[in-house]
Rosetta silent file (secondary structure, phi, psi, omega in degrees, C-alpha in Angstrom):
SEQUENCE: MPKGRPDGNDALQSMSRHDGAGVPDLTRRMLVGGLAGLAPTTALARVAAHVPVHAGATHHAAHVAHAPLHAPAIVGRAAPPKPLVMLDPGHGGKDPGAIGVSGTYEKHVAEAAASELQRQLEASGRYRVAMTRADDRFIPLEGRVDIAHTHKASLFISMHADALTNRAVRGASVYTLSSKASDRQTAMLAQTENSADRYGGPQVHADSPEVQEILASLVTEETRHGAAHMASSIVTSFRPRIGLLQHPSRHASFVVLKSADIPSVLVEMGFMSNHMDEAALRQAAHRMVVAGAMVQAIDRYFATDSMVTHATG
SCORE:     score description
SCORE:     0.000 S_00000001
   1 L     0.000  138.400 -177.380    0.000    0.000    0.000 S_00000001
   2 L   -62.599  146.444 -179.266    1.453    3.417   -0.832 S_00000001
   3 L   -69.839  142.840  178.295    2.993    5.284    2.009 S_00000001
   4 L    92.022   -6.989  177.697    0.949    8.098    3.471 S_00000001
   5 L  -120.621   86.074 -176.094   -2.386    6.481    2.672 S_00000001
   6 L   -64.607  148.734  175.977   -3.318    4.381    5.743 S_00000001
   7 L   -79.618 -170.819 -175.801   -5.784    1.539    5.324 S_00000001
   8 H   -61.748  -42.068 -178.856   -8.932    1.234    7.389 S_00000001
   9 H   -62.998  -42.025  179.187   -7.216   -0.202   10.450 S_00000001
  10 H   -62.353  -36.771 -178.860   -4.635    2.592   10.446 S_00000001
  11 H   -65.673  -43.965  179.097   -7.401    5.184   10.222 S_00000001
  12 H   -64.319  -39.469  178.604   -9.205    3.750   13.253 S_00000001
  13 H   -63.814  -37.238 -179.603   -5.928    3.560   15.163 S_00000001
  14 H   -65.307  -41.651  178.687   -5.241    7.187   14.266 S_00000001
  15 H   -66.561  -36.948 -179.240   -8.606    8.266   15.599 S_00000001
  16 H   -65.585  -39.623 -177.918   -8.040    6.183   18.731 S_00000001
  17 H   -68.483  -27.988 -178.146   -4.688    7.823   19.367 S_00000001
  18 L  -102.954   23.539  178.585   -6.210   11.303   19.079 S_00000001
  19 L   -66.100  153.382  178.747   -9.273   10.586   21.276 S_00000001
  20 H    92.564 -140.771 -174.319  -10.255   13.305   23.797 S_00000001
  21 H   -66.277  -21.731 -177.716   -9.124   16.872   23.424 S_00000001
  22 H   -72.321  -18.982 -179.213   -6.999   16.011   20.429 S_00000001
  23 L   -95.262  125.356 -179.499  -10.047   15.267   18.241 S_00000001
  24 L   -57.583  150.266 -178.133  -11.908   18.363   17.072 S_00000001
  25 H   -57.459  -44.140 -178.481  -15.454   18.723   18.399 S_00000001
  26 H   -60.955  -39.919 -179.808  -16.980   18.585   14.901 S_00000001
  27 H   -63.091  -41.688  179.927  -15.097   15.353   14.142 S_00000001
  28 H   -63.991  -39.981 -179.507  -16.413   13.734   17.315 S_00000001
  29 H   -67.241  -38.393  177.515  -19.974   14.725   16.473 S_00000001
  30 H   -64.153  -37.619 -179.820  -19.647   13.299   12.963 S_00000001
  31 H   -64.900  -46.218  179.652  -18.374   10.048   14.403 S_00000001
  32 H   -62.172  -41.740  179.602  -21.288    9.733   16.797 S_00000001
  33 H   -64.834  -37.754 -179.045  -23.716   10.515   14.000 S_00000001
  34 H   -68.892  -26.634 -179.514  -22.110    7.963   11.679 S_00000001
  35 L   -86.589   -2.229 -174.254  -22.441    5.238   14.282 S_00000001
  36 L   -58.714  -37.063 -178.043  -26.132    5.924   14.837 S_00000001
  37 L   -83.275   -7.404 -175.150  -27.218    3.191   12.480 S_00000001
  38 L  -109.903  -35.635 -172.889  -24.734    0.652   13.851 S_00000001
  39 L   -94.965  152.633  175.355  -24.575    1.020   17.615 S_00000001
  40 L   -63.134  159.191 -177.824  -27.290    0.284   20.166 S_00000001
  41 H   -61.127  -40.553 -178.439  -29.153    3.241   21.605 S_00000001
  42 H   -64.557  -37.432  178.825  -27.587    2.810   25.061 S_00000001
  43 H   -65.809  -43.979  179.415  -24.102    2.842   23.587 S_00000001
  44 H   -61.975  -35.724  178.942  -24.821    6.022   21.642 S_00000001
  45 H   -62.423  -39.573  179.349  -26.147    7.612   24.787 S_00000001
  46 H   -68.094  -37.707 -179.990  -22.817    6.896   26.543 S_00000001
  47 H   -67.931  -45.314 -177.722  -20.860    8.306   23.618 S_00000001
  48 H   -63.653  -29.594 -178.383  -23.013   11.411   23.367 S_00000001
  49 H   -64.706  -24.927 -177.708  -22.641   12.000   27.092 S_00000001
  50 L   -92.536   -4.177  179.801  -18.882   12.590   26.576 S_00000001
  51 L   -78.260  121.189 -178.538  -19.370   15.056   23.703 S_00000001
  52 L   -65.006  141.941  178.420  -18.647   18.538   25.039 S_00000001
  53 L  -111.165  134.676 -179.414  -21.487   21.060   24.687 S_00000001
  54 L   -66.084  146.026 -178.920  -20.790   24.710   24.105 S_00000001
  55 H   -61.914  -34.813 -179.832  -21.817   27.040   26.916 S_00000001
  56 H   -63.583  -39.052  179.731  -23.857   29.161   24.495 S_00000001
  57 H   -66.294  -40.102  178.776  -26.044   26.207   23.544 S_00000001
  58 H   -61.973  -43.259 -179.774  -26.654   25.391   27.212 S_00000001
  59 H   -63.283  -39.576  179.968  -27.684   28.972   27.928 S_00000001
  60 H   -65.442  -42.309 -179.787  -30.073   28.965   24.939 S_00000001
  61 H   -63.864  -41.529  179.456  -31.735   25.703   26.035 S_00000001
  62 H   -64.656  -38.423  179.522  -32.225   27.019   29.555 S_00000001
  63 H   -64.177  -41.865  179.194  -33.734   30.237   28.179 S_00000001
  64 H   -65.173  -39.397 -177.224  -36.210   28.253   26.027 S_00000001
  65 H   -64.906  -32.966 -176.342  -37.165   26.009   28.937 S_00000001
  66 H  -100.880    3.736  179.739  -38.010   28.978   31.158 S_00000001
  67 L   -68.424  136.363 -179.752  -39.610   31.166   28.481 S_00000001
  68 L   -67.221  144.171  178.241  -43.250   32.002   29.318 S_00000001
  69 L   -91.100  136.869 -178.035  -45.950   30.336   27.192 S_00000001
  70 L  -113.254  142.046  176.785  -48.462   32.619   25.520 S_00000001
  71 L   -67.521  146.653  178.911  -52.042   31.783   24.497 S_00000001
  72 L   -63.821  149.349 -179.750  -52.668   31.786   20.745 S_00000001
  73 L   -67.909  143.420  176.316  -54.089   34.965   19.317 S_00000001
  74 L   -85.339  118.157 -176.205  -57.857   35.084   18.740 S_00000001
  75 L  -100.940   -5.213 -179.711  -58.397   35.666   15.041 S_00000001
  76 L  -170.998 -176.468  178.011  -62.205   35.576   15.049 S_00000001
  77 L  -138.014  152.970 -177.130  -65.237   34.744   17.121 S_00000001
  78 L   -66.900  147.542  177.885  -67.933   32.077   16.952 S_00000001
  79 L   -67.701  143.456  178.864  -71.212   32.955   15.313 S_00000001
  80 L   -62.893  151.311 -179.834  -74.043   33.613   17.786 S_00000001
  81 L   -63.589  149.560  177.311  -76.469   30.717   18.257 S_00000001
  82 L   -69.186  140.575  178.159  -79.527   30.665   16.045 S_00000001
  83 L   -64.205  146.210  179.381  -82.663   31.856   17.851 S_00000001
  84 E  -101.122  123.206  178.035  -85.049   29.129   18.935 S_00000001
  85 E  -100.640  121.652  178.059  -88.675   29.548   17.904 S_00000001
  86 E   -95.828  118.847  177.428  -91.163   27.598   20.022 S_00000001
  87 E  -100.781  134.281 -175.261  -94.304   26.605   18.132 S_00000001
  88 E  -123.938   93.012  174.729  -97.353   25.679   20.158 S_00000001
  89 E   -66.581  122.228 -175.245 -100.154   23.864   18.287 S_00000001
  90 L   -64.733  152.124  174.252 -103.260   24.607   20.334 S_00000001
  91 L    63.281 -154.369 -178.538 -105.319   21.952   22.149 S_00000001
  92 E   123.983  153.981  179.649 -104.643   18.228   21.530 S_00000001
  93 L    64.169 -128.619 -178.196 -105.522   14.835   22.939 S_00000001
  94 L   -74.787   -3.758  176.398 -108.832   14.870   24.764 S_00000001
  95 E  -103.727  101.658 -176.586 -109.145   18.589   24.064 S_00000001
  96 L   -77.550  -17.190 -173.313 -110.337   18.929   20.424 S_00000001
  97 L    75.592 -154.829  178.813 -110.561   22.704   20.462 S_00000001
  98 L   -69.148  146.351  178.122 -113.100   24.276   18.137 S_00000001
  99 E  -111.601  123.724 -175.097 -115.062   21.901   15.904 S_00000001
 100 L   -69.998  170.497 -177.508 -115.637   23.101   12.354 S_00000001
 101 L   -63.416  -24.604  178.467 -118.906   23.223   10.473 S_00000001
 102 L  -104.241    8.674  176.117 -117.979   20.005    8.668 S_00000001
 103 L    98.099    6.180  179.189 -116.589   18.313   11.784 S_00000001
 104 L   -71.807  136.454  178.860 -112.900   19.298   11.483 S_00000001
 105 E   -89.301  135.366  177.245 -111.086   19.494   14.819 S_00000001
 106 H   -58.429  -38.171 -176.598 -109.055   22.602   15.594 S_00000001
 107 H   -59.099  -35.054  179.716 -106.345   20.486   17.243 S_00000001
 108 H   -75.031  -40.344  177.718 -105.583   18.760   13.911 S_00000001
 109 H   -62.920  -44.107 -178.788 -105.550   21.995   11.917 S_00000001
 110 H   -62.627  -43.474 -179.794 -103.249   23.635   14.484 S_00000001
 111 H   -66.820  -41.022 -179.734 -100.792   20.737   14.460 S_00000001
 112 H   -65.076  -41.839  179.986 -100.710   20.533   10.651 S_00000001
 113 H   -67.857  -41.978  179.147 -100.108   24.285   10.303 S_00000001
 114 H   -65.054  -38.406  178.356  -97.411   24.315   12.994 S_00000001
 115 H   -64.113  -39.123  177.559  -95.637   21.361   11.365 S_00000001
 116 H   -67.512  -39.457  176.953  -95.587   23.186    8.036 S_00000001
 117 H   -64.680  -41.384  176.700  -94.243   26.315    9.694 S_00000001
 118 H   -58.933  -44.159 -179.591  -91.567   24.239   11.414 S_00000001
 119 H   -59.901  -45.404 -177.433  -90.561   22.759    8.057 S_00000001
 120 H   -70.432  -38.294  178.767  -90.216   26.161    6.419 S_00000001
 121 H   -65.290  -44.593  179.609  -88.344   27.732    9.317 S_00000001
 122 H   -67.227  -35.156  178.978  -85.823   24.881    9.476 S_00000001
 123 H   -65.460  -27.686  179.596  -85.414   24.922    5.694 S_00000001
 124 H   -69.121  -24.657 -179.496  -84.391   28.579    5.900 S_00000001
 125 L    76.695    6.599 -175.742  -81.373   27.617    8.014 S_00000001
 126 L  -101.247   -9.696 -173.242  -81.830   30.715   10.164 S_00000001
 127 L  -139.056  156.687  162.390  -83.603   29.215   13.162 S_00000001
 128 E   -99.238  146.248 -175.238  -83.846   26.345   15.565 S_00000001
 129 E  -132.961  139.372  173.734  -87.421   25.172   16.071 S_00000001
 130 E  -135.023  153.578 -179.376  -89.173   23.194   18.810 S_00000001
 131 E  -118.560  138.185  174.947  -92.798   22.147   19.219 S_00000001
 132 L   -66.088  -31.798  172.768  -94.737   21.912   22.473 S_00000001
 133 L  -149.045  140.610  177.553  -96.401   18.884   20.911 S_00000001
 134 L  -118.247   11.926  178.047  -95.752   17.010   17.672 S_00000001
 135 L  -147.056 -176.334 -174.893  -98.583   14.523   18.104 S_00000001
 136 L   -89.027   84.859  178.716 -102.166   14.382   19.328 S_00000001
 137 L  -142.743  156.724 -177.450 -101.783   14.722   23.097 S_00000001
 138 L   -87.063  134.444  175.101 -103.035   16.996   25.836 S_00000001
 139 L  -133.031  125.961  177.397 -100.675   19.521   27.448 S_00000001
 140 L   -58.798  154.739 -176.971 -101.811   21.942   30.187 S_00000001
 141 H   -59.634  -46.062  179.901 -101.511   25.626   29.339 S_00000001
 142 H   -67.169  -30.478  177.094  -98.846   26.302   31.955 S_00000001
 143 H   -63.379  -32.845  177.990  -96.986   23.215   30.804 S_00000001
 144 H   -66.468  -41.190  177.530  -96.644   24.779   27.360 S_00000001
 145 H   -65.612  -40.145  179.131  -95.050   27.865   28.874 S_00000001
 146 H   -62.398  -38.724  178.345  -92.725   25.663   30.933 S_00000001
 147 H   -61.773  -41.457  178.716  -91.599   23.843   27.783 S_00000001
 148 H   -62.329  -40.106  178.873  -90.702   27.173   26.187 S_00000001
 149 H   -69.189  -38.929  178.500  -88.635   28.130   29.232 S_00000001
 150 H   -60.060  -39.024  179.697  -86.902   24.746   29.303 S_00000001
 151 L   -82.692   -3.601 -176.687  -85.807   25.254   25.681 S_00000001
 152 L    54.191   50.413 -176.929  -84.798   28.878   26.399 S_00000001
 153 L   -65.051  147.717  175.528  -86.981   29.976   23.509 S_00000001
 154 L   -91.973  -21.102 -177.048  -86.480   33.366   21.899 S_00000001
 155 E  -154.990  141.064 -178.548  -90.057   33.534   20.634 S_00000001
 156 E  -123.003  124.801 -179.759  -93.296   31.676   21.458 S_00000001
 157 E  -127.230  115.182  177.447  -96.087   31.293   18.879 S_00000001
 158 E   -98.836  128.427 -172.369  -99.334   29.538   19.800 S_00000001
 159 E  -112.135  130.655 -173.676 -101.390   28.515   16.748 S_00000001
 160 E  -143.645  174.849  170.952 -105.180   28.183   16.763 S_00000001
 161 E  -144.886  115.677 -168.963 -108.392   28.412   14.713 S_00000001
 162 E   -80.157  176.920  174.437 -111.305   30.027   16.500 S_00000001
 163 L  -149.303  142.197  178.337 -115.071   29.447   16.439 S_00000001
 164 L  -133.464  161.612  174.504 -118.029   31.744   17.026 S_00000001
 165 L   -70.468  -28.400  176.875 -121.764   31.353   17.084 S_00000001
 166 L   -82.937  102.927 -175.094 -121.862   33.900   14.249 S_00000001
 167 L   -75.676   -6.768  178.790 -120.764   31.782   11.302 S_00000001
 168 L   -79.704  -20.787 -178.097 -120.421   34.782    9.019 S_00000001
 169 L   -74.119  131.935  178.561 -117.310   36.040   10.847 S_00000001
 170 L  -148.440  164.517  178.034 -114.082   35.014    9.195 S_00000001
 171 L   120.192  155.794 -179.412 -110.438   36.079    8.968 S_00000001
 172 E   -87.293  160.674  178.736 -107.153   35.717   10.836 S_00000001
 173 E  -156.736  164.599 -179.280 -106.072   37.666   13.900 S_00000001
 174 E  -136.895  143.593 -170.941 -103.172   37.811   16.372 S_00000001
 175 E  -129.404  144.434  174.459 -103.245   38.303   20.144 S_00000001
 176 E  -123.139  170.310 -175.152 -100.843   39.472   22.847 S_00000001
 177 E   -81.579  138.074  172.962 -101.055   39.370   26.640 S_00000001
 178 L  -158.649  150.758  178.360 -102.867   42.037   28.633 S_00000001
 179 L   -72.495  -20.684  179.554 -104.747   42.091   31.919 S_00000001
 180 L  -119.174  136.266  178.674 -107.672   43.737   30.117 S_00000001
 181 L   -74.020  144.966 -179.083 -109.267   42.463   26.918 S_00000001
 182 L   -72.136  -23.604 -179.241 -109.240   44.778   23.933 S_00000001
 183 L  -163.542  170.564 -175.211 -112.889   43.965   23.119 S_00000001
 184 H   -64.950  -42.051 -178.931 -115.771   41.712   24.089 S_00000001
 185 H   -62.190  -40.427  179.188 -115.107   39.095   21.378 S_00000001
 186 H   -67.845  -36.647  177.336 -111.466   38.800   22.468 S_00000001
 187 H   -61.848  -40.698  178.323 -112.510   38.475   26.102 S_00000001
 188 H   -67.221  -38.694  178.540 -114.762   35.573   25.151 S_00000001
 189 H   -63.020  -45.981  179.787 -111.959   33.996   23.127 S_00000001
 190 H   -61.127  -39.729  178.883 -109.529   34.246   26.051 S_00000001
 191 H   -62.956  -41.530  179.136 -112.103   32.691   28.351 S_00000001
 192 H   -65.451  -46.949 -178.359 -112.570   29.796   25.935 S_00000001
 193 H   -65.690  -39.286 -178.830 -108.826   29.232   25.441 S_00000001
 194 H   -70.554  -18.821  179.878 -108.087   29.493   29.171 S_00000001
 195 H   -83.615   -0.204 -177.947 -110.749   26.890   29.920 S_00000001
 196 H   -60.440  -27.138 -178.024 -108.825   24.245   27.962 S_00000001
 197 H   -68.521   -9.898  177.744 -107.259   22.996   31.198 S_00000001
 198 H   -62.054  -22.418  178.742 -110.631   21.592   32.268 S_00000001
 199 H   -75.163  -13.472 -178.610 -109.698   18.545   30.190 S_00000001
 200 H   -87.568   -2.290 -179.935 -106.753   17.929   32.506 S_00000001
 201 L    91.453  178.894 -175.236 -108.887   17.151   35.549 S_00000001
 202 L   -66.040  -24.028 -177.880 -109.086   18.910   38.899 S_00000001
 203 L   -79.761  -12.466 -179.581 -105.316   18.889   39.436 S_00000001
 204 L  -118.492  122.038 -179.101 -104.734   20.956   36.301 S_00000001
 205 L  -153.658  152.739  175.842 -106.323   24.366   36.076 S_00000001
 206 L   -75.420  161.777 -179.837 -105.689   27.823   34.676 S_00000001
 207 L   -69.652  154.995  176.068 -104.947   30.681   37.041 S_00000001
 208 L   -67.387  159.035  178.505 -107.729   32.734   38.519 S_00000001
 209 H   -55.423  -36.130 -179.697 -108.410   36.149   36.905 S_00000001
 210 H   -65.732  -43.981  179.667 -106.767   37.859   39.874 S_00000001
 211 H   -68.148  -37.689  178.662 -103.572   35.811   39.542 S_00000001
 212 H   -61.045  -39.384  179.771 -103.585   36.287   35.770 S_00000001
 213 H   -65.630  -39.279  178.019 -103.673   40.048   36.243 S_00000001
 214 H   -65.242  -44.831 -179.576 -100.708   39.878   38.613 S_00000001
 215 H   -63.081  -39.686  178.873  -98.753   37.682   36.212 S_00000001
 216 H   -61.715  -33.453 -179.597  -99.506   40.024   33.329 S_00000001
 217 H   -73.223  -17.476 -179.512  -98.061   42.892   35.366 S_00000001
 218 H   -85.305  -11.853 -179.972  -94.806   40.951   35.813 S_00000001
 219 L   -64.703  130.194 -176.825  -94.097   40.750   32.096 S_00000001
 220 L   -67.844  155.800  179.591  -91.078   42.913   31.339 S_00000001
 221 H   -62.904  -35.695  178.406  -91.395   45.965   29.138 S_00000001
 222 H   -63.202  -41.116  179.255  -88.907   44.421   26.720 S_00000001
 223 H   -66.739  -41.473  177.394  -91.081   41.304   26.422 S_00000001
 224 H   -60.889  -44.704  179.828  -94.210   43.386   25.840 S_00000001
 225 H   -62.332  -42.064  179.655  -92.439   45.382   23.173 S_00000001
 226 H   -63.688  -43.449  179.547  -91.224   42.192   21.490 S_00000001
 227 H   -63.937  -42.405  179.018  -94.691   40.637   21.494 S_00000001
 228 H   -64.430  -38.557  178.852  -96.267   43.810   20.060 S_00000001
 229 H   -65.866  -41.832  179.004  -93.587   43.968   17.393 S_00000001
 230 H   -65.617  -42.181  178.766  -94.168   40.317   16.435 S_00000001
 231 H   -60.876  -43.374  178.290  -97.932   40.823   16.293 S_00000001
 232 H   -62.938  -39.055  179.404  -97.484   43.822   14.020 S_00000001
 233 H   -65.212  -38.696  179.170  -95.144   41.830   11.764 S_00000001
 234 H   -65.091  -46.312  179.473  -97.698   39.016   11.441 S_00000001
 235 H   -59.739  -43.199  179.427 -100.491   41.412   10.494 S_00000001
 236 H   -62.109  -40.850 -178.996  -98.236   43.061    7.904 S_00000001
 237 H   -74.169  -34.960 -179.263  -97.297   39.695    6.379 S_00000001
 238 H   -72.109  -36.480 -166.373 -100.853   38.339    6.417 S_00000001
 239 L   -52.325  -45.599 -176.420 -102.566   41.385    4.934 S_00000001
 240 L   -77.647  -11.258 -172.933 -101.744   40.925    1.233 S_00000001
 241 L  -131.443  -16.484 -177.959 -102.431   37.181    1.107 S_00000001
 242 L  -130.812  133.879  179.143 -104.674   36.089    4.009 S_00000001
 243 L   -62.247  139.852 -178.045 -108.013   37.562    5.038 S_00000001
 244 E  -122.650  157.410  169.943 -107.960   39.411    8.365 S_00000001
 245 E   -65.337  165.694 -178.141 -110.492   40.571   10.907 S_00000001
 246 E   -60.904  -42.488  174.445 -111.327   44.257   10.851 S_00000001
 247 E  -118.798   87.082 -168.476 -109.089   44.876   13.861 S_00000001
 248 E   -76.578  -19.370 -178.863 -106.647   41.953   13.594 S_00000001
 249 E  -102.089  113.249 -172.734 -104.229   42.877   16.396 S_00000001
 250 E  -133.640  174.761 -179.693 -105.871   42.330   19.792 S_00000001
 251 E  -151.596  152.118  178.389 -105.009   41.517   23.394 S_00000001
 252 E  -167.612 -179.974 -175.962 -106.412   39.755   26.447 S_00000001
 253 L   -90.292   75.025  177.832 -105.327   37.711   29.466 S_00000001
 254 L   -84.476  125.884 -179.923 -104.323   34.452   27.768 S_00000001
 255 H   -60.353  -39.678 -174.648 -102.678   32.017   30.186 S_00000001
 256 H   -68.776  -11.919 -178.984 -100.502   30.532   27.443 S_00000001
 257 H  -104.850   15.487 -168.271  -98.940   33.976   26.779 S_00000001
 258 L   -83.243    2.268 -178.935  -97.968   34.722   30.370 S_00000001
 259 L   -57.261  133.401 -177.534  -94.181   34.231   30.084 S_00000001
 260 L   -77.775  -22.005 -173.821  -92.414   37.171   31.688 S_00000001
 261 L  -131.494    9.234  175.401  -89.346   37.036   29.453 S_00000001
 262 L  -119.356  113.671  176.239  -90.299   35.313   26.166 S_00000001
 263 L   -54.342  125.918 -171.837  -92.206   37.452   23.642 S_00000001
 264 E  -132.543  139.157  176.594  -95.378   35.444   22.994 S_00000001
 265 E  -136.280  154.240  175.017  -98.255   35.723   20.534 S_00000001
 266 E  -118.046  123.247 -177.296 -101.360   33.673   19.795 S_00000001
 267 E  -106.454  121.846  171.571 -102.352   33.403   16.144 S_00000001
 268 E   -98.236  110.246 -173.035 -105.921   32.589   15.124 S_00000001
 269 E   -77.457   -8.361 -178.572 -105.573   31.485   11.512 S_00000001
 270 E   159.514 -171.154 -177.303 -109.314   31.725   10.851 S_00000001
 271 E  -115.132  120.959  176.608 -112.674   30.544   12.127 S_00000001
 272 L   -65.924  -20.599  179.578 -113.623   26.907   12.152 S_00000001
 273 L   -79.729   -8.764  177.541 -117.228   28.104   12.441 S_00000001
 274 L  -104.261  126.622 -172.340 -117.015   29.702    8.989 S_00000001
 275 H   -65.072  -30.097  179.575 -117.252   27.190    6.154 S_00000001
 276 H   -73.269  -43.698  177.471 -114.847   29.147    3.904 S_00000001
 277 H   -64.244  -43.747 -179.267 -112.153   29.495    6.572 S_00000001
 278 H   -61.972  -44.647 -179.654 -112.530   25.869    7.605 S_00000001
 279 H   -61.741  -38.922  179.815 -112.299   24.659    3.993 S_00000001
 280 H   -66.498  -45.364 -177.223 -109.151   26.738    3.449 S_00000001
 281 H   -68.341  -19.595  175.610 -107.457   25.502    6.624 S_00000001
 282 L   -75.697  -15.426 -175.266 -108.121   21.912    5.615 S_00000001
 283 L   -95.156  130.064  179.867 -105.978   22.427    2.480 S_00000001
 284 H   -61.191  -35.418 -179.109 -102.218   21.925    2.664 S_00000001
 285 H   -62.178  -41.762  178.818 -101.687   24.595    0.007 S_00000001
 286 H   -67.687  -40.470  179.022 -103.388   27.236    2.154 S_00000001
 287 H   -64.061  -31.008  175.390 -101.434   26.190    5.251 S_00000001
 288 H   -65.413  -38.267  177.779  -98.250   26.623    3.208 S_00000001
 289 H   -66.223  -44.201  177.691  -99.278   30.205    2.444 S_00000001
 290 H   -59.021  -47.085 -179.318 -100.010   30.851    6.117 S_00000001
 291 H   -63.860  -40.315  178.802  -96.628   29.388    7.110 S_00000001
 292 H   -61.510  -41.413  177.155  -94.841   31.396    4.424 S_00000001
 293 H   -65.510  -36.727  178.184  -96.363   34.615    5.739 S_00000001
 294 H   -65.835  -41.305  177.937  -95.356   33.609    9.269 S_00000001
 295 H   -60.516  -43.998  178.513  -91.748   33.007    8.196 S_00000001
 296 H   -60.315  -41.536  178.766  -91.674   36.468    6.641 S_00000001
 297 H   -65.801  -40.795  179.530  -93.023   37.952    9.880 S_00000001
 298 H   -66.714  -39.779  175.780  -90.455   36.085   11.976 S_00000001
 299 H   -59.079  -43.988 -179.533  -87.660   37.260    9.684 S_00000001
 300 H   -64.967  -38.977  179.509  -88.819   40.840   10.132 S_00000001
 301 H   -61.093  -50.480 -176.540  -89.003   40.389   13.880 S_00000001
 302 H   -77.696  -11.658  176.711  -85.446   39.092   14.256 S_00000001
 303 H   -73.604  -17.902  178.447  -84.093   41.637   11.780 S_00000001
 304 L   -75.529  130.642 -175.066  -84.701   44.310   14.432 S_00000001
 305 H   -56.681  -42.943 -177.946  -81.512   44.922   16.406 S_00000001
 306 H   -65.858  -31.194  179.332  -83.219   44.931   19.787 S_00000001
 307 H   -72.231  -37.351  178.928  -84.915   41.630   18.985 S_00000001
 308 H   -65.684  -40.117  177.609  -81.619   40.013   17.981 S_00000001
 309 H   -61.931  -41.827  179.276  -80.094   41.215   21.247 S_00000001
 310 H   -65.787  -36.188 -175.141  -82.988   39.725   23.193 S_00000001
 311 H   -73.509  -35.252 -173.233  -82.717   36.444   21.307 S_00000001
 312 H  -109.442  -12.410 -174.215  -78.984   35.931   21.723 S_00000001
 313 L   -81.737    0.000    0.000  -78.129   38.021   24.758 S_00000001
């Protein structure tokens, strides 16, 4: 072998003779790295333990270890929850509600209309929707209000179809809570609706007129304003497409509207005692029109800044 070019054994011997301070730091690190694929992990650990570490690197590692951790920056915020609309189909179960001139039960009309409204509201993607009942069962009036509170509803809409002895009267109307009825017909309607709890037996009953008046006085001004705004929106949406009573926005002491903090309205979609109203409410196409007008009214209601604050705040 030519002189000056050591073979492999000579090279290893040369490295062995210059072990320690005589071998440059970089050379030692290259050696340890080259043996990584050949030596066991424990052996490499022993070799690495003898590799000198620069003081600057030690200081940097200590600085990183003790550096304070910072929370990530907030780059946006979650969208507010969609408002929940509570739909309340009137009557149900052993309480049929008004019975139409051809024998149609109000409870079935109310449930069918509320289901269609639920479908349209959910299809819009703008709301969450819950129903006090989705089948033919009896629920006490106060129980309906409790369901709305349990769901933390932003709006409560009770859906009905009235009946009168005067079969010529027809048209839709909307009602809000008040300790005093706006007129004699509305007072009679409230009395009829509040008597629905008689079907629940002696343990279930509506509040006395005195208690109802006290409860009505507890409703917050914000809730009253919201209910009045919703009633006005319904009348505006109904007017061009659905027949209305002469004075369609009314008020009385309805037990089902007594929530102190959820704007609540009761919608009478027509009169079961009028053959034209009853025939219309029996048709799915007409109920779709009613629901469409209701969706428009609900959109208008929540488009108001104060209503959005009430719904999400």
